[in-house]
């Protein structure tokens, strides 16, 4: 009689305790875990045919093992992956959003804007990877200390509507003496369009009347940016 048998896959609960992601986190710390193991903790469970770590590895493989690519995946794309339901997808997206907010908060603690790079550091996590356009304003004191940041417009893939009056009104309400405006280009090119240049001139003209200084207009896409100030346009 043939006594050989096909070994079954072990579930995570059957692993050695030192190899289970959560137990490993407790005993060895977060730095000891691979990307797949950290994601497995968020996923909590796998599927009927694979454990959470295997599912996490397969998920990463669809993104060429890039966490940055995974963090950019919209909900509907995640839901197309076998084994990823709404609960798992939302847990992942929430974790990536928390990371963006932490990084944005740590940058804001510096409080002052010195150059375009400072603006990009603040705004990149907010808008650089979006699939639609958003227009934001940073309101500044006389010493270029950040008073507030505010989204003014939100639109489609190629444009967004911006009311210059709201920008000026909020500057007055915040007692701001300077402003920096910023928006993203989902298309990938950060070169300003004719409309971008016209809007910048509108904001600049309206600001001057009330002695508010438009310091820069920055266009962002992922790691690239265009600064009107650096290019000598402002």
mmCIF file of C-alpha atoms in Angstrom:
data_model
loop_
_atom_site.group_PDB
_atom_site.id
_atom_site.type_symbol
_atom_site.label_atom_id
_atom_site.label_comp_id
_atom_site.label_asym_id
_atom_site.label_seq_id
_atom_site.Cartn_x
_atom_site.Cartn_y
_atom_site.Cartn_z
ATOM 1 C CA UNK A 1 0.000 0.000 0.000
ATOM 2 C CA UNK A 2 1.325 3.442 -0.945
ATOM 3 C CA UNK A 3 1.750 5.472 2.255
ATOM 4 C CA UNK A 4 3.099 8.588 0.550
ATOM 5 C CA UNK A 5 0.976 11.676 0.688
ATOM 6 C CA UNK A 6 1.044 15.198 -0.662
ATOM 7 C CA UNK A 7 2.013 17.650 2.089
ATOM 8 C CA UNK A 8 -0.583 20.312 2.778
ATOM 9 C CA UNK A 9 0.248 23.970 3.044
ATOM 10 C CA UNK A 10 0.614 25.255 6.555
ATOM 11 C CA UNK A 11 -1.616 28.089 7.632
ATOM 12 C CA UNK A 12 0.011 30.955 9.515
ATOM 13 C CA UNK A 13 -1.341 29.611 12.811
ATOM 14 C CA UNK A 14 0.591 26.385 12.177
ATOM 15 C CA UNK A 15 3.897 28.168 11.597
ATOM 16 C CA UNK A 16 6.577 28.368 14.225
ATOM 17 C CA UNK A 17 5.638 31.284 16.517
ATOM 18 C CA UNK A 18 8.813 33.155 15.531
ATOM 19 C CA UNK A 19 7.736 33.089 11.880
ATOM 20 C CA UNK A 20 4.189 34.393 12.351
ATOM 21 C CA UNK A 21 4.078 38.085 11.382
ATOM 22 C CA UNK A 22 2.320 39.385 14.493
ATOM 23 C CA UNK A 23 4.372 37.291 16.902
ATOM 24 C CA UNK A 24 7.529 38.213 15.010
ATOM 25 C CA UNK A 25 6.576 41.881 15.319
ATOM 26 C CA UNK A 26 6.197 41.499 19.087
ATOM 27 C CA UNK A 27 9.449 39.624 19.642
ATOM 28 C CA UNK A 28 11.758 41.164 17.047
ATOM 29 C CA UNK A 29 10.189 44.501 16.108
ATOM 30 C CA UNK A 30 8.747 45.947 12.916
ATOM 31 C CA UNK A 31 12.114 46.255 11.167
ATOM 32 C CA UNK A 32 12.509 42.474 11.180
ATOM 33 C CA UNK A 33 9.427 41.978 9.005
ATOM 34 C CA UNK A 34 9.462 41.899 5.227
ATOM 35 C CA UNK A 35 7.097 44.081 3.208
ATOM 36 C CA UNK A 36 4.893 41.054 2.602
ATOM 37 C CA UNK A 37 4.735 40.231 6.311
ATOM 38 C CA UNK A 38 3.757 43.792 7.219
ATOM 39 C CA UNK A 39 1.049 43.753 4.560
ATOM 40 C CA UNK A 40 -0.124 40.345 5.832
ATOM 41 C CA UNK A 41 -0.762 41.906 9.246
ATOM 42 C CA UNK A 42 -3.055 44.439 7.585
ATOM 43 C CA UNK A 43 -4.795 41.772 5.495
ATOM 44 C CA UNK A 44 -5.252 39.578 8.608
ATOM 45 C CA UNK A 45 -6.388 36.529 6.602
ATOM 46 C CA UNK A 46 -5.576 34.871 3.320
ATOM 47 C CA UNK A 47 -7.813 32.818 1.061
ATOM 48 C CA UNK A 48 -8.893 29.189 1.057
ATOM 49 C CA UNK A 49 -5.780 28.286 -0.945
ATOM 50 C CA UNK A 50 -3.113 30.592 0.518
ATOM 51 C CA UNK A 51 -2.233 32.230 3.814
ATOM 52 C CA UNK A 52 -2.048 35.984 4.375
ATOM 53 C CA UNK A 53 1.694 36.189 3.672
ATOM 54 C CA UNK A 54 1.331 34.338 0.371
ATOM 55 C CA UNK A 55 -1.546 36.640 -0.578
ATOM 56 C CA UNK A 56 0.570 39.661 0.342
ATOM 57 C CA UNK A 57 3.450 38.375 -1.805
ATOM 58 C CA UNK A 58 1.102 37.871 -4.756
ATOM 59 C CA UNK A 59 -0.332 41.351 -4.232
ATOM 60 C CA UNK A 60 3.150 42.874 -4.247
ATOM 61 C CA UNK A 61 4.102 40.938 -7.371
ATOM 62 C CA UNK A 62 1.291 42.671 -9.290
ATOM 63 C CA UNK A 63 3.028 45.965 -8.408
ATOM 64 C CA UNK A 64 6.536 44.738 -9.316
ATOM 65 C CA UNK A 65 7.226 44.564 -5.550
ATOM 66 C CA UNK A 66 6.948 48.349 -5.280
ATOM 67 C CA UNK A 67 5.201 49.744 -2.211
ATOM 68 C CA UNK A 68 4.969 53.134 -3.942
ATOM 69 C CA UNK A 69 3.060 51.575 -6.846
ATOM 70 C CA UNK A 70 0.809 49.677 -4.438
ATOM 71 C CA UNK A 71 0.057 52.850 -2.481
ATOM 72 C CA UNK A 72 -1.127 54.522 -5.703
ATOM 73 C CA UNK A 73 -3.567 51.760 -6.639
ATOM 74 C CA UNK A 74 -7.183 52.948 -6.487
ATOM 75 C CA UNK A 75 -9.783 50.910 -4.634
ATOM 76 C CA UNK A 76 -11.341 49.479 -7.783
ATOM 77 C CA UNK A 77 -7.982 48.172 -9.017
ATOM 78 C CA UNK A 78 -7.271 46.469 -5.692
ATOM 79 C CA UNK A 79 -10.672 44.796 -5.773
ATOM 80 C CA UNK A 80 -9.774 43.143 -9.100
ATOM 81 C CA UNK A 81 -7.057 41.108 -7.362
ATOM 82 C CA UNK A 82 -8.243 37.671 -6.294
ATOM 83 C CA UNK A 83 -8.510 37.450 -2.529
ATOM 84 C CA UNK A 84 -8.710 41.221 -1.950
ATOM 85 C CA UNK A 85 -12.176 42.270 -0.848
ATOM 86 C CA UNK A 86 -13.379 45.660 0.339
ATOM 87 C CA UNK A 87 -12.238 45.197 3.940
ATOM 88 C CA UNK A 88 -8.688 44.231 2.928
ATOM 89 C CA UNK A 89 -8.453 46.951 0.267
ATOM 90 C CA UNK A 90 -9.691 49.677 2.606
ATOM 91 C CA UNK A 91 -7.288 48.547 5.359
ATOM 92 C CA UNK A 92 -4.376 48.884 2.925
ATOM 93 C CA UNK A 93 -5.471 52.264 1.575
ATOM 94 C CA UNK A 94 -6.070 53.575 5.095
ATOM 95 C CA UNK A 95 -2.550 52.536 6.141
ATOM 96 C CA UNK A 96 -0.985 54.299 3.153
ATOM 97 C CA UNK A 97 -3.083 57.419 3.796
ATOM 98 C CA UNK A 98 -1.961 57.501 7.447
ATOM 99 C CA UNK A 99 1.646 57.286 6.259
ATOM 100 C CA UNK A 100 1.104 60.258 3.937
ATOM 101 C CA UNK A 101 -0.441 62.278 6.751
ATOM 102 C CA UNK A 102 2.359 61.491 9.178
ATOM 103 C CA UNK A 103 4.986 62.561 6.647
ATOM 104 C CA UNK A 104 3.027 65.698 5.800
ATOM 105 C CA UNK A 105 2.621 66.553 9.483
ATOM 106 C CA UNK A 106 6.332 66.130 10.198
ATOM 107 C CA UNK A 107 7.144 68.510 7.341
ATOM 108 C CA UNK A 108 4.576 71.079 8.507
ATOM 109 C CA UNK A 109 6.178 71.194 11.932
ATOM 110 C CA UNK A 110 9.019 73.154 10.342
ATOM 111 C CA UNK A 111 6.374 75.857 9.809
ATOM 112 C CA UNK A 112 8.306 78.089 7.403
ATOM 113 C CA UNK A 113 8.521 78.194 3.611
ATOM 114 C CA UNK A 114 11.977 79.060 2.314
ATOM 115 C CA UNK A 115 11.858 77.783 -1.267
ATOM 116 C CA UNK A 116 9.981 75.637 -3.776
ATOM 117 C CA UNK A 117 11.364 72.425 -2.288
ATOM 118 C CA UNK A 118 9.661 73.230 1.022
ATOM 119 C CA UNK A 119 6.338 73.615 -0.771
ATOM 120 C CA UNK A 120 6.825 70.377 -2.695
ATOM 121 C CA UNK A 121 7.654 68.531 0.538
ATOM 122 C CA UNK A 122 4.378 69.710 2.053
ATOM 123 C CA UNK A 123 2.145 69.203 -0.973
ATOM 124 C CA UNK A 124 3.616 66.119 -2.639
ATOM 125 C CA UNK A 125 1.833 63.604 -0.426
ATOM 126 C CA UNK A 126 -1.435 65.503 -0.814
ATOM 127 C CA UNK A 127 -1.679 65.862 -4.590
ATOM 128 C CA UNK A 128 1.332 64.519 -6.509
ATOM 129 C CA UNK A 129 -0.152 61.078 -7.179
ATOM 130 C CA UNK A 130 -3.808 62.006 -7.672
ATOM 131 C CA UNK A 131 -5.676 61.065 -10.856
ATOM 132 C CA UNK A 132 -7.580 64.366 -10.833
ATOM 133 C CA UNK A 133 -6.513 67.993 -10.433
ATOM 134 C CA UNK A 134 -6.602 69.814 -7.106
ATOM 135 C CA UNK A 135 -5.669 73.438 -6.437
ATOM 136 C CA UNK A 136 -4.292 74.406 -3.010
ATOM 137 C CA UNK A 137 -3.160 77.614 -1.337
ATOM 138 C CA UNK A 138 -0.617 77.985 1.479
ATOM 139 C CA UNK A 139 -1.173 81.152 3.513
ATOM 140 C CA UNK A 140 1.915 82.724 5.081
ATOM 141 C CA UNK A 141 2.839 85.351 7.648
ATOM 142 C CA UNK A 142 5.340 88.164 7.113
ATOM 143 C CA UNK A 143 8.173 85.773 8.071
ATOM 144 C CA UNK A 144 6.817 83.075 5.692
ATOM 145 C CA UNK A 145 5.493 81.006 8.578
ATOM 146 C CA UNK A 146 2.644 78.718 7.505
ATOM 147 C CA UNK A 147 -0.678 79.968 8.837
ATOM 148 C CA UNK A 148 -2.945 77.559 6.942
ATOM 149 C CA UNK A 149 -3.217 75.332 3.880
ATOM 150 C CA UNK A 150 -6.498 75.034 2.031
ATOM 151 C CA UNK A 151 -7.902 73.243 -0.985
ATOM 152 C CA UNK A 152 -9.566 75.814 -3.238
ATOM 153 C CA UNK A 153 -10.497 73.745 -6.267
ATOM 154 C CA UNK A 154 -10.989 70.121 -7.293
ATOM 155 C CA UNK A 155 -11.677 69.021 -10.830
ATOM 156 C CA UNK A 156 -11.126 66.461 -13.534
ATOM 157 C CA UNK A 157 -8.084 65.022 -15.252
ATOM 158 C CA UNK A 158 -7.111 68.160 -17.156
ATOM 159 C CA UNK A 159 -8.493 71.140 -15.247
ATOM 160 C CA UNK A 160 -10.093 72.504 -12.106
ATOM 161 C CA UNK A 161 -12.121 75.631 -11.410
ATOM 162 C CA UNK A 162 -10.472 78.214 -9.155
ATOM 163 C CA UNK A 163 -12.217 81.280 -7.707
ATOM 164 C CA UNK A 164 -9.584 83.974 -7.168
ATOM 165 C CA UNK A 165 -11.948 85.867 -4.855
ATOM 166 C CA UNK A 166 -11.975 82.963 -2.398
ATOM 167 C CA UNK A 167 -8.173 82.893 -2.341
ATOM 168 C CA UNK A 168 -7.995 86.599 -1.506
ATOM 169 C CA UNK A 169 -10.862 86.411 0.980
ATOM 170 C CA UNK A 170 -9.189 83.579 2.889
ATOM 171 C CA UNK A 171 -5.871 85.436 2.844
ATOM 172 C CA UNK A 172 -7.575 88.371 4.561
ATOM 173 C CA UNK A 173 -9.379 86.121 7.054
ATOM 174 C CA UNK A 174 -6.043 84.483 7.957
ATOM 175 C CA UNK A 175 -4.209 87.834 8.091
ATOM 176 C CA UNK A 176 -1.768 86.425 5.562
ATOM 177 C CA UNK A 177 0.784 88.690 3.918
ATOM 178 C CA UNK A 178 1.978 86.055 1.471
ATOM 179 C CA UNK A 179 0.556 83.093 -0.415
ATOM 180 C CA UNK A 180 1.868 80.176 -2.437
ATOM 181 C CA UNK A 181 -0.495 78.407 -4.823
ATOM 182 C CA UNK A 182 -0.014 74.838 -5.953
ATOM 183 C CA UNK A 183 -1.774 72.316 -8.149
ATOM 184 C CA UNK A 184 -1.055 68.963 -9.754
ATOM 185 C CA UNK A 185 -1.005 67.778 -13.368
ATOM 186 C CA UNK A 186 -2.252 64.157 -13.555
ATOM 187 C CA UNK A 187 -1.204 64.065 -17.214
ATOM 188 C CA UNK A 188 2.464 63.872 -16.200
ATOM 189 C CA UNK A 189 3.788 67.101 -17.743
ATOM 190 C CA UNK A 190 4.470 69.844 -15.224
ATOM 191 C CA UNK A 191 4.847 72.582 -17.845
ATOM 192 C CA UNK A 192 2.252 75.317 -17.219
ATOM 193 C CA UNK A 193 -0.578 75.637 -19.709
ATOM 194 C CA UNK A 194 -1.851 78.931 -21.094
ATOM 195 C CA UNK A 195 -4.684 78.742 -18.534
ATOM 196 C CA UNK A 196 -2.166 78.166 -15.713
ATOM 197 C CA UNK A 197 -0.258 81.302 -16.711
ATOM 198 C CA UNK A 198 -3.444 83.352 -17.023
ATOM 199 C CA UNK A 199 -4.706 82.206 -13.606
ATOM 200 C CA UNK A 200 -1.347 83.019 -12.018
ATOM 201 C CA UNK A 201 -1.499 86.547 -13.435
ATOM 202 C CA UNK A 202 -5.056 86.950 -12.132
ATOM 203 C CA UNK A 203 -4.042 85.888 -8.626
ATOM 204 C CA UNK A 204 -0.958 88.100 -8.700
ATOM 205 C CA UNK A 205 -2.919 91.179 -9.824
ATOM 206 C CA UNK A 206 -5.653 90.635 -7.232
ATOM 207 C CA UNK A 207 -3.089 90.057 -4.465
ATOM 208 C CA UNK A 208 -1.138 93.231 -5.234
ATOM 209 C CA UNK A 209 -4.196 95.429 -4.675
ATOM 210 C CA UNK A 210 -4.329 94.275 -1.032
ATOM 211 C CA UNK A 211 -0.558 94.161 -0.552
ATOM 212 C CA UNK A 212 -0.473 90.362 -0.431
ATOM 213 C CA UNK A 213 2.581 88.785 -2.031
ATOM 214 C CA UNK A 214 2.133 85.831 -4.394
ATOM 215 C CA UNK A 215 5.457 84.098 -3.763
ATOM 216 C CA UNK A 216 5.135 81.140 -6.122
ATOM 217 C CA UNK A 217 2.881 78.912 -8.162
ATOM 218 C CA UNK A 218 4.067 75.311 -8.202
ATOM 219 C CA UNK A 219 2.823 72.516 -10.449
ATOM 220 C CA UNK A 220 3.491 68.975 -9.223
ATOM 221 C CA UNK A 221 3.393 65.493 -10.691
ATOM 222 C CA UNK A 222 4.874 62.681 -8.608
ATOM 223 C CA UNK A 223 8.544 63.608 -8.038
ATOM 224 C CA UNK A 224 8.619 66.399 -10.636
ATOM 225 C CA UNK A 225 7.608 70.019 -10.225
ATOM 226 C CA UNK A 226 7.585 73.376 -11.985
ATOM 227 C CA UNK A 227 8.100 76.598 -10.005
ATOM 228 C CA UNK A 228 6.986 79.907 -11.516
ATOM 229 C CA UNK A 229 9.393 81.675 -9.147
ATOM 230 C CA UNK A 230 12.396 79.523 -10.042
ATOM 231 C CA UNK A 231 11.661 79.985 -13.742
ATOM 232 C CA UNK A 232 11.544 83.771 -13.345
ATOM 233 C CA UNK A 233 7.842 84.049 -14.195
ATOM 234 C CA UNK A 234 7.039 85.460 -10.745
#
